[in-house]
Amino acid sequence: MIRAYKFLMRPTVGQAIALGEMLRDHCSLYNGALQERRDAYRHVSKTSIKYGQQSGQLKDIRAFDPDRQGRWSFSSQQATLRRLDKAFAAFFRRVKSGDTPGYPRFRGMNWFDTVDFPKDGDGCRWDATPHDPVTRVRLQGVGHVKVHQHRPVVGRVKTVSVKREGRKWFVVLTAEQDQPEPLPATGSVVGIDMGIANFLADSNGTFVPNPRHGPANANRLAAAQQALSKFPRVRRDKRTANHRRAVEKVAKLHGKVRRQRLDHAHKTALGLVREHDFIAHENLTIRNMVKTVAPKPDPEQPGSFLPNGATAKTGLNRSISDAGWGVFLTILTSKAESAGREVIAVDPRNTSRRCPECGHTAKENRPTQDKFHCVACGHLAHADTVGAVNVLRAGLVRREPQPA
């Protein structure tokens, strides 16, 4: 199996400058390759340029600009071109499926923050000597950079990536390792229901409160963004020191909220994996759940629109995004795989409207957000707990082998 590790780098002043130049030059390569594809399609009778053609030009590009493009790893530049190729592949896939296409865009320096090295030893080298207290990673064009390795790396390192977050630099490793020993069986099964009022409710009647990290930091973030909005729009090289500090403050607050969400997701997922052998959850299509409401034209007054509940839907979308269900489910699946647990996603339709006692399904069974009262048999319970029970039952049905 493949596991990822993320460590804080501690570059010197000169190394930090070189890392910034590496990002700048890879960003320039990405944008140049994108411009070439656009020009070829627009001006050369809709010609499509593929990754193989652009990768074949790298040798000439490096020879033409040895001070910028020639000093970096050839394989990392190929990885940057592959990233662009994947963006175009995703664009065409969305076009064919009828989704919003989202044509690949040019990247500014603030939006290009990662350089990938596809193979350890090719332009980079992870150097973690067992008896050396200092861990380093060697990067072509940068040198040996100290790394704060807070835990050992198990397995053989496959890829290395350098990532910038604000003023901090991180190295991300992927290591190939054997399947770890599964956790001891507990004999427990559980279903979970994701929500807004509570982060999740399980089929045993337990609730995990929603930490609401976004609203908790909303005031400080709003003040930082308001301070940033007072600066006029100018080119990057003409921005003042106060403007840069305002940008960094906003990014720092967003980073704090992101880390808080990840920490909560990891701890909640770890608790479920340690306590249960089987976990069933709703197969949520979060992208569709956070779509904006379509406007309602007023047929009697052309150019006017009827109320469509857009304000309430915007608040709901913000709460769903703040809860971070997608991140949590991804982490839960990964931890369950490592621990030898089983996770199954089930259809979420009517899970909170179906009575677990008599099976009656009706919209009237859920009169309020948190109350379930069956109109057929009178069963009374918390709506989220009822949903979790039905999710567990549906998961156990999927778990059982189907007859031939």
PDB file of N, CA and C in Angstrom, residues 207-266:
ATOM      1  N   PHE A 207     -23.539  11.084  19.544  1.00  0.00           N
ATOM      2  CA  PHE A 207     -23.441  12.254  18.673  1.00  0.00           C
ATOM      3  C   PHE A 207     -22.050  12.861  18.793  1.00  0.00           C
ATOM      4  N   VAL A 208     -21.510  13.301  17.659  1.00  0.00           N
ATOM      5  CA  VAL A 208     -20.254  14.059  17.624  1.00  0.00           C
ATOM      6  C   VAL A 208     -20.617  15.490  17.283  1.00  0.00           C
ATOM      7  N   PRO A 209     -20.382  16.439  18.181  1.00  0.00           N
ATOM      8  CA  PRO A 209     -20.785  17.834  17.912  1.00  0.00           C
ATOM      9  C   PRO A 209     -20.035  18.399  16.702  1.00  0.00           C
ATOM     10  N   ASN A 210     -20.688  19.338  16.049  1.00  0.00           N
ATOM     11  CA  ASN A 210     -20.070  20.034  14.927  1.00  0.00           C
ATOM     12  C   ASN A 210     -19.200  21.165  15.467  1.00  0.00           C
ATOM     13  N   PRO A 211     -17.895  21.131  15.256  1.00  0.00           N
ATOM     14  CA  PRO A 211     -17.029  22.171  15.846  1.00  0.00           C
ATOM     15  C   PRO A 211     -17.210  23.545  15.223  1.00  0.00           C
ATOM     16  N   ARG A 212     -17.715  23.613  13.977  1.00  0.00           N
ATOM     17  CA  ARG A 212     -17.956  24.890  13.288  1.00  0.00           C
ATOM     18  C   ARG A 212     -16.718  25.790  13.316  1.00  0.00           C
ATOM     19  N   HIS A 213     -15.643  25.286  12.748  1.00  0.00           N
ATOM     20  CA  HIS A 213     -14.388  26.046  12.754  1.00  0.00           C
ATOM     21  C   HIS A 213     -14.500  27.333  11.941  1.00  0.00           C
ATOM     22  N   GLY A 214     -15.268  27.297  10.844  1.00  0.00           N
ATOM     23  CA  GLY A 214     -15.410  28.499  10.032  1.00  0.00           C
ATOM     24  C   GLY A 214     -16.064  29.646  10.781  1.00  0.00           C
ATOM     25  N   PRO A 215     -17.272  29.457  11.347  1.00  0.00           N
ATOM     26  CA  PRO A 215     -17.894  30.546  12.110  1.00  0.00           C
ATOM     27  C   PRO A 215     -17.071  30.983  13.317  1.00  0.00           C
ATOM     28  N   ALA A 216     -16.327  30.055  13.937  1.00  0.00           N
ATOM     29  CA  ALA A 216     -15.517  30.438  15.097  1.00  0.00           C
ATOM     30  C   ALA A 216     -14.416  31.420  14.734  1.00  0.00           C
ATOM     31  N   ASN A 217     -13.932  31.357  13.508  1.00  0.00           N
ATOM     32  CA  ASN A 217     -12.873  32.263  13.059  1.00  0.00           C
ATOM     33  C   ASN A 217     -13.388  33.322  12.082  1.00  0.00           C
ATOM     34  N   ALA A 218     -14.719  33.424  11.937  1.00  0.00           N
ATOM     35  CA  ALA A 218     -15.287  34.302  10.914  1.00  0.00           C
ATOM     36  C   ALA A 218     -14.979  35.770  11.179  1.00  0.00           C
ATOM     37  N   ASN A 219     -15.054  36.196  12.441  1.00  0.00           N
ATOM     38  CA  ASN A 219     -14.841  37.613  12.736  1.00  0.00           C
ATOM     39  C   ASN A 219     -13.413  38.043  12.420  1.00  0.00           C
ATOM     40  N   ARG A 220     -12.450  37.244  12.845  1.00  0.00           N
ATOM     41  CA  ARG A 220     -11.062  37.597  12.561  1.00  0.00           C
ATOM     42  C   ARG A 220     -10.760  37.543  11.058  1.00  0.00           C
ATOM     43  N   LEU A 221     -11.343  36.555  10.398  1.00  0.00           N
ATOM     44  CA  LEU A 221     -11.114  36.444   8.958  1.00  0.00           C
ATOM     45  C   LEU A 221     -11.761  37.608   8.207  1.00  0.00           C
ATOM     46  N   ALA A 222     -12.953  38.018   8.645  1.00  0.00           N
ATOM     47  CA  ALA A 222     -13.618  39.139   7.996  1.00  0.00           C
ATOM     48  C   ALA A 222     -12.820  40.426   8.191  1.00  0.00           C
ATOM     49  N   ALA A 223     -12.263  40.609   9.399  1.00  0.00           N
ATOM     50  CA  ALA A 223     -11.462  41.806   9.642  1.00  0.00           C
ATOM     51  C   ALA A 223     -10.201  41.808   8.786  1.00  0.00           C
ATOM     52  N   ALA A 224      -9.564  40.632   8.648  1.00  0.00           N
ATOM     53  CA  ALA A 224      -8.352  40.554   7.831  1.00  0.00           C
ATOM     54  C   ALA A 224      -8.660  40.798   6.360  1.00  0.00           C
ATOM     55  N   GLN A 225      -9.765  40.250   5.875  1.00  0.00           N
ATOM     56  CA  GLN A 225     -10.130  40.453   4.476  1.00  0.00           C
ATOM     57  C   GLN A 225     -10.554  41.903   4.210  1.00  0.00           C
ATOM     58  N   GLN A 226     -11.191  42.538   5.200  1.00  0.00           N
ATOM     59  CA  GLN A 226     -11.555  43.940   5.037  1.00  0.00           C
ATOM     60  C   GLN A 226     -10.307  44.816   4.966  1.00  0.00           C
ATOM     61  N   ALA A 227      -9.307  44.503   5.810  1.00  0.00           N
ATOM     62  CA  ALA A 227      -8.059  45.259   5.756  1.00  0.00           C
ATOM     63  C   ALA A 227      -7.352  45.055   4.411  1.00  0.00           C
ATOM     64  N   LEU A 228      -7.421  43.841   3.884  1.00  0.00           N
ATOM     65  CA  LEU A 228      -6.793  43.567   2.594  1.00  0.00           C
ATOM     66  C   LEU A 228      -7.508  44.294   1.456  1.00  0.00           C
ATOM     67  N   SER A 229      -8.842  44.424   1.556  1.00  0.00           N
ATOM     68  CA  SER A 229      -9.603  45.049   0.476  1.00  0.00           C
ATOM     69  C   SER A 229      -9.317  46.538   0.335  1.00  0.00           C
ATOM     70  N   LYS A 230      -8.707  47.160   1.336  1.00  0.00           N
ATOM     71  CA  LYS A 230      -8.424  48.589   1.272  1.00  0.00           C
ATOM     72  C   LYS A 230      -7.249  48.907   0.354  1.00  0.00           C
ATOM     73  N   PHE A 231      -6.438  47.884   0.037  1.00  0.00           N
ATOM     74  CA  PHE A 231      -5.300  48.126  -0.845  1.00  0.00           C
ATOM     75  C   PHE A 231      -5.757  48.096  -2.294  1.00  0.00           C
ATOM     76  N   PRO A 232      -5.291  49.003  -3.123  1.00  0.00           N
ATOM     77  CA  PRO A 232      -5.683  49.002  -4.543  1.00  0.00           C
ATOM     78  C   PRO A 232      -5.068  47.820  -5.269  1.00  0.00           C
ATOM     79  N   ARG A 233      -5.681  47.460  -6.391  1.00  0.00           N
ATOM     80  CA  ARG A 233      -5.168  46.365  -7.213  1.00  0.00           C
ATOM     81  C   ARG A 233      -3.969  46.854  -8.020  1.00  0.00           C
ATOM     82  N   VAL A 234      -2.818  46.284  -7.743  1.00  0.00           N
ATOM     83  CA  VAL A 234      -1.594  46.651  -8.457  1.00  0.00           C
ATOM     84  C   VAL A 234      -0.865  45.379  -8.836  1.00  0.00           C
ATOM     85  N   ARG A 235       0.130  45.516  -9.693  1.00  0.00           N
ATOM     86  CA  ARG A 235       0.944  44.373 -10.083  1.00  0.00           C
ATOM     87  C   ARG A 235       1.697  43.840  -8.882  1.00  0.00           C
ATOM     88  N   ARG A 236       2.056  42.570  -8.970  1.00  0.00           N
ATOM     89  CA  ARG A 236       2.711  41.911  -7.842  1.00  0.00           C
ATOM     90  C   ARG A 236       4.022  42.597  -7.469  1.00  0.00           C
ATOM     91  N   ASP A 237       4.815  43.014  -8.459  1.00  0.00           N
ATOM     92  CA  ASP A 237       6.112  43.601  -8.162  1.00  0.00           C
ATOM     93  C   ASP A 237       6.008  45.027  -7.629  1.00  0.00           C
ATOM     94  N   LYS A 238       4.798  45.592  -7.597  1.00  0.00           N
ATOM     95  CA  LYS A 238       4.622  46.946  -7.083  1.00  0.00           C
ATOM     96  C   LYS A 238       3.848  46.974  -5.766  1.00  0.00           C
ATOM     97  N   ARG A 239       3.584  45.826  -5.199  1.00  0.00           N
ATOM     98  CA  ARG A 239       2.844  45.776  -3.944  1.00  0.00           C
ATOM     99  C   ARG A 239       3.738  46.174  -2.778  1.00  0.00           C
ATOM    100  N   THR A 240       3.141  46.857  -1.812  1.00  0.00           N
ATOM    101  CA  THR A 240       3.898  47.319  -0.658  1.00  0.00           C
ATOM    102  C   THR A 240       4.053  46.210   0.365  1.00  0.00           C
ATOM    103  N   ALA A 241       4.918  46.478   1.362  1.00  0.00           N
ATOM    104  CA  ALA A 241       5.127  45.495   2.427  1.00  0.00           C
ATOM    105  C   ALA A 241       3.858  45.302   3.253  1.00  0.00           C
ATOM    106  N   ASN A 242       3.094  46.379   3.472  1.00  0.00           N
ATOM    107  CA  ASN A 242       1.846  46.255   4.218  1.00  0.00           C
ATOM    108  C   ASN A 242       0.839  45.391   3.460  1.00  0.00           C
ATOM    109  N   HIS A 243       0.813  45.522   2.148  1.00  0.00           N
ATOM    110  CA  HIS A 243      -0.091  44.689   1.343  1.00  0.00           C
ATOM    111  C   HIS A 243       0.292  43.223   1.443  1.00  0.00           C
ATOM    112  N   ARG A 244       1.574  42.931   1.382  1.00  0.00           N
ATOM    113  CA  ARG A 244       2.018  41.537   1.491  1.00  0.00           C
ATOM    114  C   ARG A 244       1.673  40.962   2.868  1.00  0.00           C
ATOM    115  N   ARG A 245       1.832  41.773   3.912  1.00  0.00           N
ATOM    116  CA  ARG A 245       1.497  41.294   5.248  1.00  0.00           C
ATOM    117  C   ARG A 245      -0.006  41.035   5.389  1.00  0.00           C
ATOM    118  N   ALA A 246      -0.818  41.871   4.752  1.00  0.00           N
ATOM    119  CA  ALA A 246      -2.268  41.653   4.801  1.00  0.00           C
ATOM    120  C   ALA A 246      -2.652  40.364   4.081  1.00  0.00           C
ATOM    121  N   VAL A 247      -2.010  40.105   2.945  1.00  0.00           N
ATOM    122  CA  VAL A 247      -2.263  38.854   2.219  1.00  0.00           C
ATOM    123  C   VAL A 247      -1.857  37.652   3.068  1.00  0.00           C
ATOM    124  N   GLU A 248      -0.697  37.731   3.704  1.00  0.00           N
ATOM    125  CA  GLU A 248      -0.205  36.616   4.517  1.00  0.00           C
ATOM    126  C   GLU A 248      -1.110  36.373   5.720  1.00  0.00           C
ATOM    127  N   LYS A 249      -1.682  37.432   6.276  1.00  0.00           N
ATOM    128  CA  LYS A 249      -2.566  37.259   7.431  1.00  0.00           C
ATOM    129  C   LYS A 249      -3.830  36.507   7.039  1.00  0.00           C
ATOM    130  N   VAL A 250      -4.415  36.874   5.892  1.00  0.00           N
ATOM    131  CA  VAL A 250      -5.603  36.158   5.423  1.00  0.00           C
ATOM    132  C   VAL A 250      -5.276  34.693   5.154  1.00  0.00           C
ATOM    133  N   ALA A 251      -4.149  34.456   4.481  1.00  0.00           N
ATOM    134  CA  ALA A 251      -3.756  33.071   4.183  1.00  0.00           C
ATOM    135  C   ALA A 251      -3.494  32.289   5.465  1.00  0.00           C
ATOM    136  N   LYS A 252      -2.924  32.947   6.469  1.00  0.00           N
ATOM    137  CA  LYS A 252      -2.630  32.274   7.733  1.00  0.00           C
ATOM    138  C   LYS A 252      -3.913  31.852   8.440  1.00  0.00           C
ATOM    139  N   LEU A 253      -4.927  32.708   8.428  1.00  0.00           N
ATOM    140  CA  LEU A 253      -6.193  32.362   9.069  1.00  0.00           C
ATOM    141  C   LEU A 253      -6.905  31.226   8.329  1.00  0.00           C
ATOM    142  N   HIS A 254      -6.881  31.273   6.990  1.00  0.00           N
ATOM    143  CA  HIS A 254      -7.467  30.172   6.225  1.00  0.00           C
ATOM    144  C   HIS A 254      -6.726  28.866   6.505  1.00  0.00           C
ATOM    145  N   GLY A 255      -5.402  28.945   6.609  1.00  0.00           N
ATOM    146  CA  GLY A 255      -4.631  27.745   6.920  1.00  0.00           C
ATOM    147  C   GLY A 255      -4.959  27.188   8.286  1.00  0.00           C
ATOM    148  N   LYS A 256      -5.198  28.061   9.249  1.00  0.00           N
ATOM    149  CA  LYS A 256      -5.557  27.602  10.594  1.00  0.00           C
ATOM    150  C   LYS A 256      -6.879  26.841  10.571  1.00  0.00           C
ATOM    151  N   VAL A 257      -7.880  27.386   9.874  1.00  0.00           N
ATOM    152  CA  VAL A 257      -9.175  26.710   9.787  1.00  0.00           C
ATOM    153  C   VAL A 257      -9.026  25.365   9.093  1.00  0.00           C
ATOM    154  N   ARG A 258      -8.226  25.314   8.036  1.00  0.00           N
ATOM    155  CA  ARG A 258      -8.022  24.052   7.328  1.00  0.00           C
ATOM    156  C   ARG A 258      -7.374  23.005   8.230  1.00  0.00           C
ATOM    157  N   ARG A 259      -6.379  23.407   9.007  1.00  0.00           N
ATOM    158  CA  ARG A 259      -5.720  22.454   9.904  1.00  0.00           C
ATOM    159  C   ARG A 259      -6.659  21.994  11.019  1.00  0.00           C
ATOM    160  N   GLN A 260      -7.512  22.884  11.494  1.00  0.00           N
ATOM    161  CA  GLN A 260      -8.473  22.492  12.523  1.00  0.00           C
ATOM    162  C   GLN A 260      -9.453  21.454  11.987  1.00  0.00           C
ATOM    163  N   ARG A 261      -9.923  21.652  10.762  1.00  0.00           N
ATOM    164  CA  ARG A 261     -10.834  20.670  10.156  1.00  0.00           C
ATOM    165  C   ARG A 261     -10.141  19.313  10.000  1.00  0.00           C
ATOM    166  N   LEU A 262      -8.905  19.335   9.520  1.00  0.00           N
ATOM    167  CA  LEU A 262      -8.174  18.077   9.339  1.00  0.00           C
ATOM    168  C   LEU A 262      -7.958  17.376  10.667  1.00  0.00           C
ATOM    169  N   ASP A 263      -7.601  18.125  11.699  1.00  0.00           N
ATOM    170  CA  ASP A 263      -7.362  17.527  13.014  1.00  0.00           C
ATOM    171  C   ASP A 263      -8.629  16.875  13.542  1.00  0.00           C
ATOM    172  N   HIS A 264      -9.758  17.559  13.420  1.00  0.00           N
ATOM    173  CA  HIS A 264     -11.027  16.997  13.884  1.00  0.00           C
ATOM    174  C   HIS A 264     -11.413  15.766  13.070  1.00  0.00           C
ATOM    175  N   ALA A 265     -11.210  15.818  11.757  1.00  0.00           N
ATOM    176  CA  ALA A 265     -11.555  14.673  10.909  1.00  0.00           C
ATOM    177  C   ALA A 265     -10.696  13.460  11.249  1.00  0.00           C
ATOM    178  N   HIS A 266      -9.389  13.667  11.447  1.00  0.00           N
ATOM    179  CA  HIS A 266      -8.494  12.553  11.783  1.00  0.00           C
ATOM    180  C   HIS A 266      -8.889  11.917  13.116  1.00  0.00           C
TER     181      HIS A 266
END
